[in-house]
Amino acid sequence: MMGTLPRMLKLRAVLGRHQNLCWNFPSSGSETTILSKLPPWTSAGLLLAVNILPGRVVTDPDLLESNNEDWLKSVRGSSEVLLRPQTSQEVSQILKYCNSRNLAVNPQGGNTGLVGGSVPVYDEIILSTALMNHIRSFDSISGILTCQAGCVLEDLSLYLEQRDHIMPLDLGAKGSCHIGGNVATNAGGLRLLRYGSLHGTVLGLEVVLADGQVLDCLATLRKDNTGYDLKQLFIGSEGTLGVITAASILCPRKPKSVNVAFLGCETFEQLLKTFQLCRGMLGEILSAYEFLDSECMRLLNTHLKLANPVRDCQFYIVIETSGSEPTHDEEKLHNFLEEAMTSSLVSEGTVATEDSKIKALWSLRERITEAMAHDGYTYKYDVSLPVEELYQLVTDMRERVGGRAKSVVGYGHCGRWKPPPEHHLSGQRPRPLGRH
């Protein structure tokens, strides 16, 4: 297993001899002629790939550019081959061949990652799950969805909403990210406060190991005590132990009542006390508690023209409630907001109940990374800290970098005891693209 997936430096000595080759298959159908001119291990591998994946082997440098570069355009690999399998068996054949010849493979989903983990380090073979986008089944009684790893998160959400269910995971990148990548990175998302992590909502996985062996742990039972829970090893493994090809996920019923409150406060201490009050008064209907600072709001307004729905404050809070009884939920939210205002924890606020207005408020949280990208090169840090120390990192960083950064901002998930907020520095001079 160790020969295929890890990005081993020793492979560079082998692959480096061929880094200037440009494998462009002409439309005339002369693939075999072109391949015969390549080194034996290369030609055999590509010929095998062409036979296994007819029409799904990409070697055009222009088409490969986006797969070699991360979303922030901060790091870039130099892969010359992109393989697009449609089934786990095709993935198995590819990995078996690569493993036998000690060739490095870079699994890639939607390539929406912000830390460079989804692109090649050097010239690894990119194994894309983009065409593995089939929903295998959905049990409306148990709420269990079984799908391939390449399904886009937003597509799954729309599919489930039509069946009175929702995905337990929600991300700002939902329009592009793949569920396989979400599982491989153990993405937390905006709904973790309510529905927990993927370690709890993923019931089973189908994984192809580095030697091509297909591991079928695609259970559809919420309780399964039949031996070791092997799927947990692959949740958060980021492709180092195997390629996730399918998943079964426990999906909750679609709530009948959803409310989103956008609040403003002046200190981070008030924000934390508001969270304590929120947990106590909203209880079982609380589904999200997010924050952003005034610098985030400035960037959103400057670069994306998103208007601040309340007056200027130092911190902003996004609270979502979801339940089954609209009158009951609205009453609880009203009582909470009244208490938060009366106790001077919150100075401003607005509430949305209509879908369009809810999406507008959520966009202020979900599009921060996009706004940052317009401001220059971005250094991102996604860290876990005790909640009371959450914003001190931003304050300390501002003091440390001073005027060397255009802005230092903080935002993230505050609805966890040890949340991973996302702190960013926007630099004035982008780092040169290359191999990092």
Tab-separated table of C-alpha atoms in Angstrom:
chain	number	residue	atom	x	y	z
A	1	MET	CA	0.000	0.000	0.000
A	2	MET	CA	2.831	2.376	0.683
A	3	GLY	CA	4.015	2.533	-2.929
A	4	THR	CA	1.085	4.309	-4.557
A	5	LEU	CA	-0.663	6.960	-2.542
A	6	PRO	CA	2.023	8.682	-0.423
A	7	ARG	CA	3.832	11.450	-2.285
A	8	MET	CA	7.294	9.959	-1.959
A	9	LEU	CA	10.220	12.099	-2.932
A	10	LYS	CA	12.099	9.149	-4.379
A	11	LEU	CA	9.517	8.922	-7.162
A	12	ARG	CA	10.652	12.312	-8.361
A	13	ALA	CA	13.955	10.797	-9.510
A	14	VAL	CA	12.040	8.341	-11.700
A	15	LEU	CA	9.284	10.612	-12.935
A	16	GLY	CA	11.589	13.596	-13.354
A	17	ARG	CA	13.263	12.112	-16.407
A	18	HIS	CA	9.975	12.394	-18.271
A	19	GLN	CA	8.649	15.685	-16.886
A	20	ASN	CA	8.968	17.460	-20.234
A	21	LEU	CA	6.891	14.933	-22.156
A	22	CYS	CA	3.570	16.216	-23.393
A	23	TRP	CA	1.108	13.356	-23.812
A	24	ASN	CA	-1.445	14.759	-26.247
A	25	PHE	CA	-3.542	12.108	-27.987
A	26	PRO	CA	-4.591	13.404	-31.424
A	27	SER	CA	-8.121	13.009	-32.631
A	28	SER	CA	-6.942	10.811	-35.500
A	29	GLY	CA	-6.980	7.742	-33.288
A	30	SER	CA	-3.231	7.124	-33.398
A	31	GLU	CA	-2.884	6.666	-29.626
A	32	THR	CA	-0.909	3.452	-30.009
A	33	THR	CA	1.633	5.140	-32.332
A	34	ILE	CA	2.161	7.985	-29.888
A	35	LEU	CA	2.451	5.605	-26.944
A	36	SER	CA	5.046	3.462	-28.681
A	37	LYS	CA	7.438	6.423	-28.603
A	38	LEU	CA	7.216	6.768	-24.824
A	39	PRO	CA	9.287	4.861	-22.238
A	40	PRO	CA	7.994	1.280	-21.703
A	41	TRP	CA	6.538	1.845	-18.242
A	42	THR	CA	4.840	5.060	-19.376
A	43	SER	CA	3.421	3.740	-22.649
A	44	ALA	CA	2.156	0.555	-21.045
A	45	GLY	CA	0.448	2.512	-18.303
A	46	LEU	CA	-1.237	4.985	-20.611
A	47	LEU	CA	-2.259	2.299	-23.074
A	48	LEU	CA	-3.825	0.399	-20.204
A	49	ALA	CA	-5.586	3.571	-19.064
A	50	VAL	CA	-6.890	4.281	-22.582
A	51	ASN	CA	-8.268	0.740	-22.781
A	52	ILE	CA	-9.847	0.894	-19.322
A	53	LEU	CA	-11.134	4.473	-19.664
A	54	PRO	CA	-11.917	5.117	-23.334
A	55	GLY	CA	-12.284	8.853	-23.841
A	56	ARG	CA	-11.603	9.555	-20.178
A	57	VAL	CA	-7.831	10.023	-20.155
A	58	VAL	CA	-6.896	13.725	-20.187
A	59	THR	CA	-3.382	14.749	-21.272
A	60	ASP	CA	-4.022	18.198	-22.767
A	61	PRO	CA	-1.966	20.678	-20.659
A	62	ASP	CA	-4.672	23.345	-21.003
A	63	LEU	CA	-7.352	21.013	-19.666
A	64	LEU	CA	-5.063	19.841	-16.875
A	65	GLU	CA	-4.255	23.334	-15.661
A	66	SER	CA	-7.220	23.657	-13.302
A	67	ASN	CA	-6.577	20.201	-11.831
A	68	ASN	CA	-2.940	21.064	-11.150
A	69	GLU	CA	-3.824	24.236	-9.252
A	70	ASP	CA	-5.716	24.724	-6.000
A	71	TRP	CA	-8.718	27.031	-5.604
A	72	LEU	CA	-6.683	29.847	-4.071
A	73	LYS	CA	-4.091	29.523	-6.872
A	74	SER	CA	-1.401	29.277	-4.225
A	75	VAL	CA	0.186	25.936	-5.109
A	76	ARG	CA	0.587	24.074	-8.376
A	77	GLY	CA	1.680	20.607	-9.414
A	78	SER	CA	2.801	19.393	-12.822
A	79	SER	CA	0.766	16.279	-13.492
A	80	GLU	CA	0.516	15.328	-17.162
A	81	VAL	CA	-2.198	12.709	-16.861
A	82	LEU	CA	-5.739	12.915	-15.469
A	83	LEU	CA	-7.781	9.713	-15.230
A	84	ARG	CA	-11.576	9.863	-14.859
A	85	PRO	CA	-12.996	6.486	-13.804
A	86	GLN	CA	-16.724	5.880	-13.432
A	87	THR	CA	-16.749	2.751	-11.242
A	88	SER	CA	-14.871	1.334	-8.291
A	89	GLN	CA	-13.632	-1.491	-10.505
A	90	GLU	CA	-11.980	1.004	-12.837
A	91	VAL	CA	-10.359	2.682	-9.836
A	92	SER	CA	-9.221	-0.760	-8.701
A	93	GLN	CA	-7.527	-1.541	-12.031
A	94	ILE	CA	-5.783	1.829	-12.092
A	95	LEU	CA	-4.442	1.566	-8.541
A	96	LYS	CA	-3.394	-2.052	-8.999
A	97	TYR	CA	-1.308	-1.098	-12.036
A	98	CYS	CA	0.206	1.997	-10.382
A	99	ASN	CA	0.998	0.118	-7.198
A	100	SER	CA	2.813	-2.648	-9.097
A	101	ARG	CA	5.065	-0.021	-10.746
A	102	ASN	CA	5.458	2.276	-7.745
A	103	LEU	CA	3.692	5.201	-9.459
A	104	ALA	CA	2.306	7.988	-7.306
A	105	VAL	CA	-1.417	8.809	-7.480
A	106	ASN	CA	-3.209	11.966	-6.348
A	107	PRO	CA	-6.940	11.383	-5.640
A	108	GLN	CA	-8.987	14.489	-6.432
A	109	GLY	CA	-12.627	15.387	-5.877
A	110	GLY	CA	-14.086	18.829	-6.541
A	111	ASN	CA	-10.694	20.493	-5.927
A	112	THR	CA	-12.279	23.087	-3.645
A	113	GLY	CA	-9.724	22.632	-0.868
A	114	LEU	CA	-7.994	25.731	0.447
A	115	VAL	CA	-4.817	24.199	1.855
A	116	GLY	CA	-3.265	22.649	-1.267
A	117	GLY	CA	-4.082	19.050	-0.376
A	118	SER	CA	-6.141	18.314	-3.472
A	119	VAL	CA	-3.490	18.991	-6.118
A	120	PRO	CA	-0.260	17.145	-7.018
A	121	VAL	CA	2.990	18.014	-5.321
A	122	TYR	CA	4.996	17.027	-8.403
A	123	ASP	CA	3.749	15.046	-11.402
A	124	GLU	CA	1.617	12.383	-9.790
A	125	ILE	CA	-1.194	10.806	-11.788
A	126	ILE	CA	-4.437	12.627	-10.926
A	127	LEU	CA	-7.329	10.270	-10.215
A	128	SER	CA	-10.528	12.313	-10.469
A	129	THR	CA	-13.895	11.189	-9.071
A	130	ALA	CA	-15.821	13.760	-11.136
A	131	LEU	CA	-17.612	11.126	-13.243
A	132	MET	CA	-18.474	8.928	-10.263
A	133	ASN	CA	-21.635	10.920	-9.597
A	134	HIS	CA	-24.389	8.315	-9.471
A	135	ILE	CA	-26.902	8.134	-6.607
A	136	ARG	CA	-27.337	4.435	-5.966
A	137	SER	CA	-30.302	4.472	-3.612
A	138	PHE	CA	-32.277	6.362	-1.008
A	139	ASP	CA	-34.378	4.778	1.710
A	140	SER	CA	-37.076	7.280	2.665
A	141	ILE	CA	-37.999	5.281	5.763
A	142	SER	CA	-34.552	5.203	7.359
A	143	GLY	CA	-33.255	8.336	5.615
A	144	ILE	CA	-30.135	6.561	4.337
A	145	LEU	CA	-28.587	7.802	1.100
A	146	THR	CA	-26.071	5.693	-0.819
A	147	CYS	CA	-24.097	7.443	-3.544
A	148	GLN	CA	-20.803	7.501	-5.396
A	149	ALA	CA	-17.975	9.671	-4.158
A	150	GLY	CA	-18.129	12.163	-7.034
A	151	CYS	CA	-21.637	13.428	-6.272
A	152	VAL	CA	-21.631	17.191	-5.756
A	153	LEU	CA	-22.870	18.153	-2.287
A	154	GLU	CA	-25.423	20.670	-3.576
A	155	ASP	CA	-26.849	18.115	-6.031
A	156	LEU	CA	-27.339	15.683	-3.165
A	157	SER	CA	-29.022	18.424	-1.124
A	158	LEU	CA	-31.465	19.229	-3.930
A	159	TYR	CA	-32.167	15.525	-4.471
A	160	LEU	CA	-32.956	15.037	-0.785
A	161	GLU	CA	-35.049	18.186	-0.430
A	162	GLN	CA	-37.404	16.806	-3.067
A	163	ARG	CA	-37.779	13.773	-0.788
A	164	ASP	CA	-38.357	15.773	2.412
A	165	HIS	CA	-34.828	15.208	3.740
A	166	ILE	CA	-31.576	17.197	3.924
A	167	MET	CA	-27.873	16.473	3.970
A	168	PRO	CA	-26.361	16.610	7.475
A	169	LEU	CA	-23.452	18.548	5.956
A	170	ASP	CA	-23.533	22.060	4.510
A	171	LEU	CA	-20.535	24.001	3.183
A	172	GLY	CA	-19.894	27.241	1.356
A	173	ALA	CA	-18.286	25.177	-1.436
A	174	LYS	CA	-21.344	22.916	-1.784
A	175	GLY	CA	-21.807	23.857	-5.452
A	176	SER	CA	-18.488	22.228	-6.398
A	177	CYS	CA	-17.218	19.951	-3.637
A	178	HIS	CA	-17.682	16.172	-3.833
A	179	ILE	CA	-19.084	14.068	-1.024
A	180	GLY	CA	-16.077	11.739	-1.275
A	181	GLY	CA	-13.732	14.642	-0.656
A	182	ASN	CA	-15.933	15.839	2.199
A	183	VAL	CA	-15.639	12.439	3.862
A	184	ALA	CA	-11.921	12.130	3.104
A	185	THR	CA	-11.261	15.463	4.835
A	186	ASN	CA	-13.882	14.971	7.560
A	187	ALA	CA	-15.461	18.308	6.661
A	188	GLY	CA	-17.355	19.858	9.564
A	189	GLY	CA	-19.453	22.511	7.905
A	190	LEU	CA	-22.202	24.767	9.142
A	191	ARG	CA	-24.530	22.091	10.528
A	192	LEU	CA	-22.101	20.245	12.787
A	193	LEU	CA	-23.609	21.850	15.878
A	194	ARG	CA	-26.932	20.173	15.149
A	195	TYR	CA	-26.108	16.928	13.346
A	196	GLY	CA	-22.575	16.134	14.483
A	197	SER	CA	-19.530	15.169	12.435
A	198	LEU	CA	-19.241	12.783	9.505
A	199	HIS	CA	-17.835	10.184	11.890
A	200	GLY	CA	-21.406	9.832	13.113
A	201	THR	CA	-23.504	10.425	10.000
A	202	VAL	CA	-21.476	8.281	7.571
A	203	LEU	CA	-22.772	4.733	8.053
A	204	GLY	CA	-20.638	2.963	5.457
A	205	LEU	CA	-17.940	3.399	2.838
A	206	GLU	CA	-16.675	1.659	-0.254
A	207	VAL	CA	-12.920	2.187	-0.571
A	208	VAL	CA	-10.283	1.039	-3.043
A	209	LEU	CA	-6.957	0.368	-1.342
A	210	ALA	CA	-3.615	1.232	-2.899
A	211	ASP	CA	-3.058	-2.284	-4.227
A	212	GLY	CA	-6.431	-2.263	-6.003
A	213	GLN	CA	-8.338	-4.271	-3.408
A	214	VAL	CA	-11.941	-3.095	-3.036
A	215	LEU	CA	-12.984	-2.815	0.602
A	216	ASP	CA	-16.774	-3.006	0.873
A	217	CYS	CA	-17.888	-1.476	4.175
A	218	LEU	CA	-20.963	0.090	2.623
A	219	ALA	CA	-23.289	-0.704	5.513
A	220	THR	CA	-26.751	0.815	5.641
A	221	LEU	CA	-27.462	0.077	9.296
A	222	ARG	CA	-27.320	2.782	11.914
A	223	LYS	CA	-26.260	0.239	14.536
A	224	ASP	CA	-23.716	-2.350	13.436
A	225	ASN	CA	-21.585	-4.171	16.014
A	226	THR	CA	-20.209	-6.824	13.673
A	227	GLY	CA	-16.505	-6.342	14.268
A	228	TYR	CA	-14.160	-3.425	13.747
A	229	ASP	CA	-15.605	-0.173	12.411
A	230	LEU	CA	-13.083	0.074	9.568
A	231	LYS	CA	-14.803	2.984	7.815
A	232	GLN	CA	-13.680	5.328	10.586
A	233	LEU	CA	-10.065	4.915	9.452
A	234	PHE	CA	-10.865	6.491	6.099
A	235	ILE	CA	-12.949	9.426	7.363
A	236	GLY	CA	-10.397	12.234	7.489
A	237	SER	CA	-7.587	10.140	5.972
A	238	GLU	CA	-7.357	12.485	2.933
A	239	GLY	CA	-6.682	9.721	0.424
A	240	THR	CA	-3.589	8.355	2.171
A	241	LEU	CA	-5.118	4.960	3.005
A	242	GLY	CA	-7.345	4.468	-0.003
A	243	VAL	CA	-9.686	6.141	-2.464
A	244	ILE	CA	-13.281	6.502	-1.270
A	245	THR	CA	-15.589	5.511	-4.120
A	246	ALA	CA	-19.015	5.421	-2.432
A	247	ALA	CA	-20.684	6.309	0.859
A	248	SER	CA	-23.903	5.664	2.739
A	249	ILE	CA	-25.050	8.623	4.822
A	250	LEU	CA	-27.752	9.079	7.429
A	251	CYS	CA	-29.841	12.080	6.361
A	252	PRO	CA	-32.233	13.924	8.707
A	253	ARG	CA	-35.760	14.950	7.812
A	254	LYS	CA	-36.175	18.377	6.306
A	255	PRO	CA	-37.169	20.824	9.062
A	256	LYS	CA	-40.585	22.447	8.726
A	257	SER	CA	-39.416	25.689	10.284
A	258	VAL	CA	-36.117	27.497	9.593
A	259	ASN	CA	-35.145	30.904	10.948
A	260	VAL	CA	-31.873	32.787	10.586
A	261	ALA	CA	-30.861	35.677	12.818
A	262	PHE	CA	-27.996	38.031	11.961
A	263	LEU	CA	-26.785	39.908	15.041
A	264	GLY	CA	-24.128	42.479	15.819
A	265	CYS	CA	-22.112	42.934	19.015
A	266	GLU	CA	-19.074	44.942	20.060
A	267	THR	CA	-16.766	42.473	21.829
A	268	PHE	CA	-15.811	38.834	21.462
A	269	GLU	CA	-16.718	38.324	25.105
A	270	GLN	CA	-20.275	39.428	24.309
A	271	LEU	CA	-20.276	37.014	21.369
A	272	LEU	CA	-19.350	34.114	23.678
A	273	LYS	CA	-21.928	35.083	26.289
A	274	THR	CA	-24.540	35.290	23.528
A	275	PHE	CA	-23.597	31.734	22.563
A	276	GLN	CA	-24.119	30.556	26.134
A	277	LEU	CA	-27.510	32.274	26.261
A	278	CYS	CA	-28.361	30.874	22.842
A	279	ARG	CA	-27.611	27.275	23.858
A	280	GLY	CA	-29.687	27.645	26.985
A	281	MET	CA	-32.753	29.302	25.438
A	282	LEU	CA	-32.888	27.730	21.970
A	283	GLY	CA	-31.789	24.241	22.944
A	284	GLU	CA	-32.957	21.548	20.561
A	285	ILE	CA	-33.825	23.906	17.666
A	286	LEU	CA	-30.359	25.512	17.460
A	287	SER	CA	-28.651	24.274	14.273
A	288	ALA	CA	-25.817	26.754	13.603
A	289	TYR	CA	-23.840	29.469	15.369
A	290	GLU	CA	-21.229	31.236	13.201
A	291	PHE	CA	-19.271	34.457	13.542
A	292	LEU	CA	-17.349	36.963	11.439
A	293	ASP	CA	-15.558	40.168	12.327
A	294	SER	CA	-15.829	43.704	10.965
A	295	GLU	CA	-12.880	43.180	8.593
A	296	CYS	CA	-14.768	40.326	6.930
A	297	MET	CA	-17.789	42.564	6.499
A	298	ARG	CA	-15.630	45.284	4.940
A	299	LEU	CA	-14.216	42.840	2.383
A	300	LEU	CA	-17.665	41.460	1.577
A	301	ASN	CA	-18.950	44.956	0.917
A	302	THR	CA	-15.872	46.151	-0.994
A	303	HIS	CA	-15.334	43.191	-3.293
A	304	LEU	CA	-18.725	41.458	-3.540
A	305	LYS	CA	-21.012	44.453	-2.915
A	306	LEU	CA	-22.891	42.569	-0.185
A	307	ALA	CA	-24.708	45.011	2.079
A	308	ASN	CA	-24.510	44.879	5.849
A	309	PRO	CA	-28.091	44.189	7.054
A	310	VAL	CA	-27.411	45.840	10.444
A	311	ARG	CA	-25.389	48.854	11.547
A	312	ASP	CA	-21.611	48.609	11.806
A	313	CYS	CA	-20.353	46.482	14.696
A	314	GLN	CA	-17.079	44.806	15.627
A	315	PHE	CA	-18.502	41.275	15.426
A	316	TYR	CA	-21.417	39.592	13.704
A	317	ILE	CA	-23.235	36.372	14.549
A	318	VAL	CA	-25.260	34.080	12.284
A	319	ILE	CA	-27.717	31.906	14.191
A	320	GLU	CA	-29.922	29.304	12.540
A	321	THR	CA	-32.795	27.445	14.136
A	322	SER	CA	-34.613	24.511	12.587
A	323	GLY	CA	-37.531	22.600	13.999
A	324	SER	CA	-40.911	21.076	13.336
A	325	GLU	CA	-43.285	23.709	14.753
A	326	PRO	CA	-43.030	27.261	13.305
A	327	THR	CA	-44.996	28.989	16.074
A	328	HIS	CA	-43.005	27.285	18.814
A	329	ASP	CA	-39.659	28.003	17.128
A	330	GLU	CA	-40.440	31.658	16.445
A	331	GLU	CA	-41.523	32.163	20.047
A	332	LYS	CA	-38.298	30.676	21.402
A	333	LEU	CA	-36.207	32.774	19.023
A	334	HIS	CA	-38.135	35.926	19.925
A	335	ASN	CA	-37.587	35.321	23.647
A	336	PHE	CA	-33.886	34.735	23.088
A	337	LEU	CA	-33.462	37.903	21.011
A	338	GLU	CA	-35.369	39.959	23.572
A	339	GLU	CA	-33.119	38.691	26.361
A	340	ALA	CA	-29.950	39.243	24.316
A	341	MET	CA	-30.970	42.839	23.565
A	342	THR	CA	-32.150	43.607	27.090
A	343	SER	CA	-28.902	42.339	28.600
A	344	SER	CA	-26.897	44.463	26.116
A	345	LEU	CA	-25.077	41.445	24.686
A	346	VAL	CA	-26.376	42.262	21.201
A	347	SER	CA	-26.692	45.787	19.865
A	348	GLU	CA	-28.285	45.112	16.458
A	349	GLY	CA	-30.113	42.300	14.730
A	350	THR	CA	-32.391	41.107	11.963
A	351	VAL	CA	-34.299	37.856	11.394
A	352	ALA	CA	-35.144	36.078	8.141
A	353	THR	CA	-37.754	33.350	7.616
A	354	GLU	CA	-38.132	33.424	3.823
A	355	ASP	CA	-35.759	31.294	1.723
A	356	SER	CA	-34.398	34.196	-0.330
A	357	LYS	CA	-33.641	36.311	2.740
A	358	ILE	CA	-32.154	33.326	4.576
A	359	LYS	CA	-29.784	32.702	1.664
A	360	ALA	CA	-28.853	36.374	1.601
A	361	LEU	CA	-27.854	36.308	5.261
A	362	TRP	CA	-25.955	33.040	4.899
A	363	SER	CA	-24.019	34.433	1.932
A	364	LEU	CA	-22.363	36.890	4.325
A	365	ARG	CA	-20.772	33.905	6.050
A	366	GLU	CA	-20.279	31.562	3.105
A	367	ARG	CA	-18.638	34.012	0.684
A	368	ILE	CA	-15.901	35.387	2.935
A	369	THR	CA	-13.199	33.266	1.298
A	370	GLU	CA	-14.332	34.521	-2.104
A	371	ALA	CA	-14.068	38.122	-0.904
A	372	MET	CA	-10.597	37.433	0.483
A	373	ALA	CA	-9.453	36.066	-2.871
A	374	HIS	CA	-10.192	39.473	-4.455
A	375	ASP	CA	-7.965	41.202	-1.920
A	376	GLY	CA	-4.667	39.523	-2.842
A	377	TYR	CA	-2.777	36.389	-1.924
A	378	THR	CA	-4.379	34.629	1.033
A	379	TYR	CA	-2.705	32.615	3.776
A	380	LYS	CA	-5.310	30.454	5.479
A	381	TYR	CA	-5.151	28.793	8.864
A	382	ASP	CA	-7.877	26.388	9.952
A	383	VAL	CA	-7.178	25.616	13.588
A	384	SER	CA	-8.900	24.194	16.656
A	385	LEU	CA	-8.760	26.161	19.886
A	386	PRO	CA	-10.758	26.366	23.126
A	387	VAL	CA	-13.667	28.638	22.305
A	388	GLU	CA	-12.696	31.327	24.826
A	389	GLU	CA	-9.288	31.702	23.145
A	390	LEU	CA	-10.688	31.702	19.644
A	391	TYR	CA	-10.196	35.305	18.613
A	392	GLN	CA	-6.968	35.944	20.506
A	393	LEU	CA	-5.119	34.318	17.611
A	394	VAL	CA	-6.408	37.015	15.265
A	395	THR	CA	-5.452	39.798	17.664
A	396	ASP	CA	-1.968	38.396	18.169
A	397	MET	CA	-1.466	37.935	14.438
A	398	ARG	CA	-2.450	41.517	13.702
A	399	GLU	CA	0.159	42.726	16.178
A	400	ARG	CA	2.786	40.393	14.753
A	401	VAL	CA	2.429	41.159	11.034
A	402	GLY	CA	1.508	44.823	11.350
A	403	GLY	CA	1.400	46.554	7.985
A	404	ARG	CA	2.920	43.623	6.102
A	405	ALA	CA	-0.610	42.261	5.487
A	406	LYS	CA	-3.464	44.189	3.921
A	407	SER	CA	-5.884	42.605	6.368
A	408	VAL	CA	-6.078	39.952	9.060
A	409	VAL	CA	-9.567	38.591	9.599
A	410	GLY	CA	-11.269	35.968	11.707
A	411	TYR	CA	-14.430	33.976	11.135
A	412	GLY	CA	-15.686	30.451	11.570
A	413	HIS	CA	-17.663	27.953	13.585
A	414	CYS	CA	-18.266	29.139	17.116
A	415	GLY	CA	-20.904	26.550	17.935
A	416	ARG	CA	-18.432	23.945	19.200
A	417	TRP	CA	-16.495	23.617	22.401
A	418	LYS	CA	-13.273	23.456	20.391
A	419	PRO	CA	-14.261	24.931	17.018
A	420	PRO	CA	-11.962	25.184	14.002
A	421	PRO	CA	-12.257	28.850	12.976
A	422	GLU	CA	-10.609	30.028	9.814
A	423	HIS	CA	-8.124	32.850	10.260
A	424	HIS	CA	-6.630	34.470	7.188
A	425	LEU	CA	-4.012	36.942	6.160
A	426	SER	CA	-4.345	38.723	2.860
A	427	GLY	CA	-0.953	39.700	1.435
A	428	GLN	CA	-0.165	42.402	-1.057
A	429	ARG	CA	2.349	40.369	-3.095
A	430	PRO	CA	1.273	36.901	-4.265
A	431	ARG	CA	3.787	34.113	-3.810
A	432	PRO	CA	5.097	32.836	-7.180
A	433	LEU	CA	3.349	29.711	-8.364
A	434	GLY	CA	5.465	26.598	-8.484
A	435	ARG	CA	6.111	23.333	-6.761
A	436	HIS	CA	5.612	23.610	-3.014
